[in-house]
Tab-separated table of C-alpha atoms in Angstrom:
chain	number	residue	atom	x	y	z
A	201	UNK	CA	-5.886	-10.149	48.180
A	202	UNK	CA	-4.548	-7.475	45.494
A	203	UNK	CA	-1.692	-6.705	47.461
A	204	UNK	CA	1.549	-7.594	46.940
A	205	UNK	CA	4.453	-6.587	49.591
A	206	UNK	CA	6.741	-4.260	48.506
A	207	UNK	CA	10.553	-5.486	48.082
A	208	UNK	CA	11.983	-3.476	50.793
A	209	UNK	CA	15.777	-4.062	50.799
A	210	UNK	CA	16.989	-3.768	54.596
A	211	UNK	CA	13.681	-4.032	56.121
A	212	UNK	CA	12.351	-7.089	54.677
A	213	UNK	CA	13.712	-10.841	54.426
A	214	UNK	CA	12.337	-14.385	53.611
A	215	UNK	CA	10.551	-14.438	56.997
A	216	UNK	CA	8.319	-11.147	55.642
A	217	UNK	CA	7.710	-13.141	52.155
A	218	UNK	CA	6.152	-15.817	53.031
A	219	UNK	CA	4.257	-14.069	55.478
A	220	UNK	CA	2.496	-11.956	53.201
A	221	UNK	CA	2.344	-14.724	50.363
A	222	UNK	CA	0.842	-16.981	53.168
A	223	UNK	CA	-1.898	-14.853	54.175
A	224	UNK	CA	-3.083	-14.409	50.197
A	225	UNK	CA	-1.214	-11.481	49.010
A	226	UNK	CA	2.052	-11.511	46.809
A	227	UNK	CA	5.313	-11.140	49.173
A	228	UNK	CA	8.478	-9.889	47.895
A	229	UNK	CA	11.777	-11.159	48.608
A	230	UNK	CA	14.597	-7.773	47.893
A	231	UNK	CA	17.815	-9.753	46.417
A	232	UNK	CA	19.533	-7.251	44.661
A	233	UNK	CA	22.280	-7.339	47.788
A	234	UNK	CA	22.531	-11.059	47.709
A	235	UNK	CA	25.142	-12.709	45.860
A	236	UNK	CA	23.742	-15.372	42.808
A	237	UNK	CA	24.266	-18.207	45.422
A	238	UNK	CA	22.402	-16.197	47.964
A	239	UNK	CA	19.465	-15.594	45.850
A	240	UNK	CA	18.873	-19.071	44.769
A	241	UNK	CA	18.922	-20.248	48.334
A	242	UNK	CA	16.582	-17.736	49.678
A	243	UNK	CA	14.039	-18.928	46.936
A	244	UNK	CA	14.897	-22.572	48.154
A	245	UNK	CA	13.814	-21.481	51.509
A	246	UNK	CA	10.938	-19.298	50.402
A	247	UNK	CA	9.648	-22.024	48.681
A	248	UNK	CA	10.320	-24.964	51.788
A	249	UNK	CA	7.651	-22.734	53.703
A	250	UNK	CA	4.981	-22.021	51.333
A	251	UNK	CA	3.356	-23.255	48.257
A	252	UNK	CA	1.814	-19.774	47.252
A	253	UNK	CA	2.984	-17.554	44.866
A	254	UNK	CA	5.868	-14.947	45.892
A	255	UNK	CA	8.106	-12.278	43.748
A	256	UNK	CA	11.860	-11.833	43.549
A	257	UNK	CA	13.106	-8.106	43.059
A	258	UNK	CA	16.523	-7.161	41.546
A	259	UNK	CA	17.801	-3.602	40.498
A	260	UNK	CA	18.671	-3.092	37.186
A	261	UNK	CA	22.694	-1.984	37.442
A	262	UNK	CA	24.920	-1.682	34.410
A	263	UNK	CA	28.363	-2.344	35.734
A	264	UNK	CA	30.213	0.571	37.792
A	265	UNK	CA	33.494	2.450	37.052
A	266	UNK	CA	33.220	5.678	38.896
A	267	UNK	CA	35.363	8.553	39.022
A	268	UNK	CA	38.671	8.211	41.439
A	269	UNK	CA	38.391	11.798	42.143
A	270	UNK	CA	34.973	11.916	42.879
A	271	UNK	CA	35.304	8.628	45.637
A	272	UNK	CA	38.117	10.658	46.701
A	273	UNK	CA	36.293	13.709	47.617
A	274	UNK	CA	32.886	11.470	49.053
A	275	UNK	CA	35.089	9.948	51.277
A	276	UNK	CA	36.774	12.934	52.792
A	277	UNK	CA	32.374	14.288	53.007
A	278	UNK	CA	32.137	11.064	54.929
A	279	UNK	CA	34.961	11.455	57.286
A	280	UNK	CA	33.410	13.647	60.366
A	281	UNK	CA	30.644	10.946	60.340
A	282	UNK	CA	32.937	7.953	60.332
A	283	UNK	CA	34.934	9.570	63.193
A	284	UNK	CA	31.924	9.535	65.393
A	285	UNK	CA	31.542	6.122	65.203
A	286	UNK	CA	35.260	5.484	65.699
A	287	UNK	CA	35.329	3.867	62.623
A	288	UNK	CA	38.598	3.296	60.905
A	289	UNK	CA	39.731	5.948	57.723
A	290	UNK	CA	37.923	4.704	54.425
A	291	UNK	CA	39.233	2.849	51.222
A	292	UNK	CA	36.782	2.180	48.298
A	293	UNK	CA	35.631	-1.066	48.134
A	294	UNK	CA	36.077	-3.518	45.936
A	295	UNK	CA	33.423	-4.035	44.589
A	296	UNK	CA	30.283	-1.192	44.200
A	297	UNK	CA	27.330	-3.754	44.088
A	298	UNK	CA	26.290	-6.913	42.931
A	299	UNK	CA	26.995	-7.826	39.342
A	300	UNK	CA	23.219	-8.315	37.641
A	301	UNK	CA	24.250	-10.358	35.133
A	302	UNK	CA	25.290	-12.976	37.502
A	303	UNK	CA	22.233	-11.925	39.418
A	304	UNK	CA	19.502	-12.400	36.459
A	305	UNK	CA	21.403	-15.991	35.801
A	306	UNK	CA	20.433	-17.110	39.256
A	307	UNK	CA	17.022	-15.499	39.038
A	308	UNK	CA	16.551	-17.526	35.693
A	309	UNK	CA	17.555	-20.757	37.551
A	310	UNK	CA	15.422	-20.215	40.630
A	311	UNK	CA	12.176	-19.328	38.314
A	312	UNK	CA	10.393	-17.679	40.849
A	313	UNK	CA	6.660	-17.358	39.995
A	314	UNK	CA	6.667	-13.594	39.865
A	315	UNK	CA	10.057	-11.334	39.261
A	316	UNK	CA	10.133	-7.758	40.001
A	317	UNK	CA	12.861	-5.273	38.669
A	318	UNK	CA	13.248	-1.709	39.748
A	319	UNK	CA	16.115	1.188	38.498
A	320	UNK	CA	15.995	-0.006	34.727
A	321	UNK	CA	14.449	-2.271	32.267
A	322	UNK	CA	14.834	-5.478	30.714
A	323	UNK	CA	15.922	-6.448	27.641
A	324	UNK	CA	12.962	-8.224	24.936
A	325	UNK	CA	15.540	-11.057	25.347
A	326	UNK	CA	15.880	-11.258	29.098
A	327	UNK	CA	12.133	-10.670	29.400
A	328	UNK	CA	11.261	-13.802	26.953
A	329	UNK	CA	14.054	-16.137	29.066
A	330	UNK	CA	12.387	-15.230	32.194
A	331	UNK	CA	9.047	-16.200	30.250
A	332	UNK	CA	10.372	-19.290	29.364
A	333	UNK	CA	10.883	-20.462	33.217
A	334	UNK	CA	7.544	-19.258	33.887
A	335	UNK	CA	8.159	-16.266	35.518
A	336	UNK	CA	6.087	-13.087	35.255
A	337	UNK	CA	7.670	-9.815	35.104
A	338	UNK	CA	6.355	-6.629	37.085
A	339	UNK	CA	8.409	-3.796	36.056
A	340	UNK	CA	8.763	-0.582	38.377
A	341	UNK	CA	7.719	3.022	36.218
A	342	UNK	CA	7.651	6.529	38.018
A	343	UNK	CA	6.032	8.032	34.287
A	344	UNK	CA	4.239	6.751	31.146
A	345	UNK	CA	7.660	6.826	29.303
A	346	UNK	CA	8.828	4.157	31.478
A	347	UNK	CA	5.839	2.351	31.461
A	348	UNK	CA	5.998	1.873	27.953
A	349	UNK	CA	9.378	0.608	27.806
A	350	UNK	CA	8.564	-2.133	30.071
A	351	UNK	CA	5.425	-2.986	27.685
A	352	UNK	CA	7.907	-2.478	24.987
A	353	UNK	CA	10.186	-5.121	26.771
A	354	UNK	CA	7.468	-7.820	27.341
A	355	UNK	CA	6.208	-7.337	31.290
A	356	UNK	CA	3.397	-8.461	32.674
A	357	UNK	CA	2.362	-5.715	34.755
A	358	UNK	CA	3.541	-2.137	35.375
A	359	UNK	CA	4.320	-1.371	39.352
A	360	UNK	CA	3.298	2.550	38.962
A	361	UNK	CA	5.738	4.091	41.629
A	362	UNK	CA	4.177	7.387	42.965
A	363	UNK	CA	6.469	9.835	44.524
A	364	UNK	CA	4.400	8.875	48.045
A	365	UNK	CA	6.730	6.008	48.209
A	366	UNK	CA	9.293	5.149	50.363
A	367	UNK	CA	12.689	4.418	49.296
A	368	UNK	CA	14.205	4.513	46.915
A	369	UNK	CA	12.703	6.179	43.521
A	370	UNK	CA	12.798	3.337	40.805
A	371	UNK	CA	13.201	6.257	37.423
A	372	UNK	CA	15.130	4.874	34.651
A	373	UNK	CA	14.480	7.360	31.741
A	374	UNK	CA	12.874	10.690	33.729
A	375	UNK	CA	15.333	10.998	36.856
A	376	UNK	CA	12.942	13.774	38.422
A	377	UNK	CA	9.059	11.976	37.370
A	378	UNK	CA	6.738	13.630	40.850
A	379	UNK	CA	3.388	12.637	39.631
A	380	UNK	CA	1.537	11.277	42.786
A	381	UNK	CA	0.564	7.697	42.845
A	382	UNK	CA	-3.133	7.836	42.096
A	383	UNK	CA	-2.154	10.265	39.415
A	384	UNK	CA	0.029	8.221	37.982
A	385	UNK	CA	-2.080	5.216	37.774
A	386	UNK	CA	-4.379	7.083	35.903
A	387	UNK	CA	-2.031	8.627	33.100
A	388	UNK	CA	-0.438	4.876	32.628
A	389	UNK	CA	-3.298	3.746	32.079
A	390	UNK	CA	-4.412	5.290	29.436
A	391	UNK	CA	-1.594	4.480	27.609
A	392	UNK	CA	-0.930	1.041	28.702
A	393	UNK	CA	-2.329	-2.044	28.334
A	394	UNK	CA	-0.883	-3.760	30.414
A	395	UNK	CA	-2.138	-4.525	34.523
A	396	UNK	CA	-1.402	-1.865	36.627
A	397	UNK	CA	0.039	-2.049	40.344
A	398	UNK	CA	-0.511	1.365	42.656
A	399	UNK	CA	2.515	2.072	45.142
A	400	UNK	CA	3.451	4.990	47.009
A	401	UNK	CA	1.434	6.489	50.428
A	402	UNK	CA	-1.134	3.373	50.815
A	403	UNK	CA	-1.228	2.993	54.369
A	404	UNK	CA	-5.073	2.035	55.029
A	405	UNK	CA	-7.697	0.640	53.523
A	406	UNK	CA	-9.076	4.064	52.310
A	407	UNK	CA	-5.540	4.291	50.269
A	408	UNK	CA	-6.102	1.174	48.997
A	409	UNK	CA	-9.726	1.118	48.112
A	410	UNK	CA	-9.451	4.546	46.480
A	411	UNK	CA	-6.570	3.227	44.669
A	412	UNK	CA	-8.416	0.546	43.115
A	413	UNK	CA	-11.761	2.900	42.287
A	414	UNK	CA	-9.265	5.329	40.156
A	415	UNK	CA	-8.178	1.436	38.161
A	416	UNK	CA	-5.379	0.318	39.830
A	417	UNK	CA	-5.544	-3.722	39.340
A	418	UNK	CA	-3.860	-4.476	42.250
A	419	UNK	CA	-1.770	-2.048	45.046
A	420	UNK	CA	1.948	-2.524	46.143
A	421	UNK	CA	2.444	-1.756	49.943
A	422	UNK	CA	5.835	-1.140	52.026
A	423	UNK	CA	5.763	1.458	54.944
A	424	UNK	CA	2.321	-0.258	56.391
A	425	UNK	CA	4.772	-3.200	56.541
A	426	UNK	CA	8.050	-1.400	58.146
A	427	UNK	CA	6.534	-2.558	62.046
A	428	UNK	CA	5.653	-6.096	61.310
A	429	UNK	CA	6.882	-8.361	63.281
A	430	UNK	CA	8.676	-10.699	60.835
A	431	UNK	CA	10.257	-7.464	59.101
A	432	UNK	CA	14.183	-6.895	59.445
A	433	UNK	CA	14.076	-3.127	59.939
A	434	UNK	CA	16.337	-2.111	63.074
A	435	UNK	CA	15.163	-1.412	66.408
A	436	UNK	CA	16.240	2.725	66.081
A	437	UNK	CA	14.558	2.928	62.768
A	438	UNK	CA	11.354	1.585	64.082
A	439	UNK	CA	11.726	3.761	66.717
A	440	UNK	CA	11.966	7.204	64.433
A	441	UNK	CA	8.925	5.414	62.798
A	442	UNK	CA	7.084	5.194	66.096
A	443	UNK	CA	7.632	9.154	66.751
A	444	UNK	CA	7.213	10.282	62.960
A	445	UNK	CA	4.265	12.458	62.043
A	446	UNK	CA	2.333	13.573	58.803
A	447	UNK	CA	5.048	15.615	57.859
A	448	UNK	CA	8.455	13.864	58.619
A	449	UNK	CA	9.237	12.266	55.534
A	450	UNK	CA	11.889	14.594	53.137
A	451	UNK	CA	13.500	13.154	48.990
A	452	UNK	CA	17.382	12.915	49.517
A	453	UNK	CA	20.420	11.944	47.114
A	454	UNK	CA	23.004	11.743	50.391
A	455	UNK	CA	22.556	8.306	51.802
A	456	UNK	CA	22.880	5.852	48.597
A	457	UNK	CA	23.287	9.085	45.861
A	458	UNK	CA	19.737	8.118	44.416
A	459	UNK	CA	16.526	9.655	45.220
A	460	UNK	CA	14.762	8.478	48.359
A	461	UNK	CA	12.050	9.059	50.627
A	462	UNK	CA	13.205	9.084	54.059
A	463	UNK	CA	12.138	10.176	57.678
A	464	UNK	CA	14.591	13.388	57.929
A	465	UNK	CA	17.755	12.978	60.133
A	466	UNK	CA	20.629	14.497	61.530
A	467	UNK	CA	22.777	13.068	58.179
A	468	UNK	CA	20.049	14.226	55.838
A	469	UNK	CA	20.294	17.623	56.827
A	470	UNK	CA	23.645	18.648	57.737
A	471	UNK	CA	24.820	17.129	53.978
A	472	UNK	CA	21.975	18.713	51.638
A	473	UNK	CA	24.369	21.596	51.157
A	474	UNK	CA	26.208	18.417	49.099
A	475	UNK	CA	23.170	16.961	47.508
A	476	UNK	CA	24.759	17.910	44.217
A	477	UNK	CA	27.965	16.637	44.593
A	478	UNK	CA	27.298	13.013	46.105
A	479	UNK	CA	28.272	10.639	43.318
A	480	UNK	CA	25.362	8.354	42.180
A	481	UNK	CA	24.165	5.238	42.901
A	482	UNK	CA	25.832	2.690	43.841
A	483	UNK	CA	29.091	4.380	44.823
A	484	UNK	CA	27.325	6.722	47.981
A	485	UNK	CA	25.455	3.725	48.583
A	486	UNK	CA	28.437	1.443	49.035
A	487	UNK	CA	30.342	4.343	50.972
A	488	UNK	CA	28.019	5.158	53.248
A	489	UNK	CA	27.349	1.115	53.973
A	490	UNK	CA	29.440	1.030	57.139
A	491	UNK	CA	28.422	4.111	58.701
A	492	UNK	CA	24.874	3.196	58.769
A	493	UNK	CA	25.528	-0.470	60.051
A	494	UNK	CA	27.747	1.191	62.759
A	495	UNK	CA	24.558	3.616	63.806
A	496	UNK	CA	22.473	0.756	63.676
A	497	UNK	CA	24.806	-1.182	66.036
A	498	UNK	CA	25.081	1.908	68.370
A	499	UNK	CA	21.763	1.854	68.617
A	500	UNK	CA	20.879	5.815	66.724
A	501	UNK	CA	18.801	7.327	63.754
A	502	UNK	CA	21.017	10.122	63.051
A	503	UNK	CA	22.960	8.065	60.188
A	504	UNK	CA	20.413	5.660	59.624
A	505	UNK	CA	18.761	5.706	55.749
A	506	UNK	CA	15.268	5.846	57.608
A	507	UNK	CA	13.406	4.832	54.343
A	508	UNK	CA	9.661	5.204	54.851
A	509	UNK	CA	6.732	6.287	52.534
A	510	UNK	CA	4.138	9.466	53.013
A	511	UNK	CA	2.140	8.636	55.786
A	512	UNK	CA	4.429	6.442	57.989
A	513	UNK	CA	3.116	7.761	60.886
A	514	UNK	CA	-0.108	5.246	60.028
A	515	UNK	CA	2.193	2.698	60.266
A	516	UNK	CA	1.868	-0.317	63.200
A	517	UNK	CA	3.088	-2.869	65.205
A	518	UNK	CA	1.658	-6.806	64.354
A	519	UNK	CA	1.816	-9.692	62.395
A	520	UNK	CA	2.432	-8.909	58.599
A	521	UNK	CA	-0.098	-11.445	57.780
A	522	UNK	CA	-2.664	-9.668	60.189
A	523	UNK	CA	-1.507	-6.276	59.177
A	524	UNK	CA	-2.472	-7.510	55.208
A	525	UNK	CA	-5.919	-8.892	56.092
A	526	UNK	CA	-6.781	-5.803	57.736
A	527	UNK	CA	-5.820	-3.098	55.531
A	528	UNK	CA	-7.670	-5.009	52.986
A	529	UNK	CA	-11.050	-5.677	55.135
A	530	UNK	CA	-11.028	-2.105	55.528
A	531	UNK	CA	-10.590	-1.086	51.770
A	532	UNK	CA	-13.427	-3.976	50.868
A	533	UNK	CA	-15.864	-2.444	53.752
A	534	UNK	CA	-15.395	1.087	52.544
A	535	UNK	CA	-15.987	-0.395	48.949
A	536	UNK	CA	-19.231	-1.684	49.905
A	537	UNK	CA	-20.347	1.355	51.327
């Protein structure tokens, strides 16, 4: 099957992987939260379970020294919210993410068939060591400019990120790209020549098989996969899922101060008046950690990062493997047709 799983970070684990890779599609395992020791055993484990091909997907980070006054003042933004969760006053942490360098050193060592990067792009030099362990690289573009630069860099394929998709928004070079997926597809292909993957709003197999007919070479699916039963995503997150409709999903800075595509909550709206003001990615990200594991635990949506594409209300309950073979019956039916 041309579909590979998208790297959902919070929502998906090994279990989801080789699920997907099992039934013939590509799974993706998200590592950028997982320590250099945690990576390499996940691919251990990935690889105990099946023989098929799977992906590894890391953010591209360059190393984080924000501004003390600027954690000073997203903390005291965050403080109402912690104090509904009784949580204790904040302190910045000590560290904002994972350091990729340490990160891309594992990934090298575990030489995963397939390694996917999203928020930046390789250099030539990492992109011909990755080569060397056999690897091939899919990088993540929202516009041709970004597309190019991964050609540029030595990638295999280009993962052409429509602004459909859920989650996070994987720009680099044009923060604000909004070309729709199919669009998209079309305009980096044209200038590309390298493979190109279609993600963002394929739910079905019409998404899919129309995705394909405007010359996508494969399609990269997450939301259709949020309700699976090996997936990781919380039980009031697939509840907000379960009651979404056609219209529920809104772009927001606030939860991890990068652009997302979420199902709109309580947290999303009451801090848009400070859209502008969240610092970026990681910092909000790390901030906000606690207060979203703590809604999670309590069981609520309202500070939940509810990450989900355009048209999550197609979304449904199953096996992942099942849920794979039947989005892409359907798009080979309607193909014949």
């Amino acid at each position: 099957m041309p579909i590979i799983q998208a790297p959902m970070l919070g929502a998906g684990a090994e279990a989801l992987t080789i699920a997907v890779s099992r039934a013939g599609g590509l799974g993706s395992y998200p590592a950028a939260g997982s320590t250099p020791g945690q990576l390499l055993e996940s691919a251990r484990a990935i690889r105990a379970a099946t023989q098929a091909p799977f992906a590894i997907n890391l953010f591209i980070l360059d190393p984080c020294k924000p501004d003390p006054q600027a954690v000073r003042a997203a903390i005291a933004r965050l403080a109402p919210w912690r104090a509904r969760y009784g949580l204790p006053a904040q302190t910045a942490p000590a560290i904002w993410a994972q350091d990729f360098a340490a990160q891309f050193e594992a990934l090298l060592a575990a030489a995963p068939p397939f390694a996917s990067f999203t928020f930046g792009c390789l250099t030539h030099e990492q992109a011909s060591a990755l080569h060397r362990r056999g690897s091939r690289i899919i990088g993540t573009a929202t516009c041709v400019e970004e597309a190019l630069a991964w050609q540029a860099a030595g990638a295999d394929a280009i993962c052409a990120q429509g602004i459909e998709a859920g989650g996070h928004r994987g720009s680099f070079l044009a923060q604000h790209e909004d070309l729709g997926t199919l669009a998209l597809v079309r305009a980096i292909k044209s200038a590309c020549a390298l493979p190109v993957i279609a993600a963002g709003g394929l739910m079905d197999g019409q998404a899919i098989a129309k995705a394909l007919a405007h010359g996508a070479d494969a399609v990269q699916i997450g939301t259709a996969f949020l309700l699976a039963d090996e997936a990781t995503t919380s039980a009031p997150w697939r509840a907000a899922i379960a009651r979404a409709g056609p219209d529920s999903t809104r772009m927001t800075r606030v939860f991890s101060g990068r652009r997302a595509r979420g199902i709109e909550n309580a947290f999303m709206i009451e801090m848009r008046e400070h859209e502008r003001d969240i610092p970026a990615y990681p910092v909000q990200n790390a901030l906000t950690q606690d207060l979203r594991a703590a809604a999670a635990r309590a069981g609520k949506s309202d500070c939940l990062s509810l990450w989900a594409g355009a048209g999550v209300h197609l979304a449904r309950p199953g096996a992942a493997a099942d849920i794979a073979r039947r989005i892409w019956s359907d798009a080979q039916n309607l193909a014949q047709d």
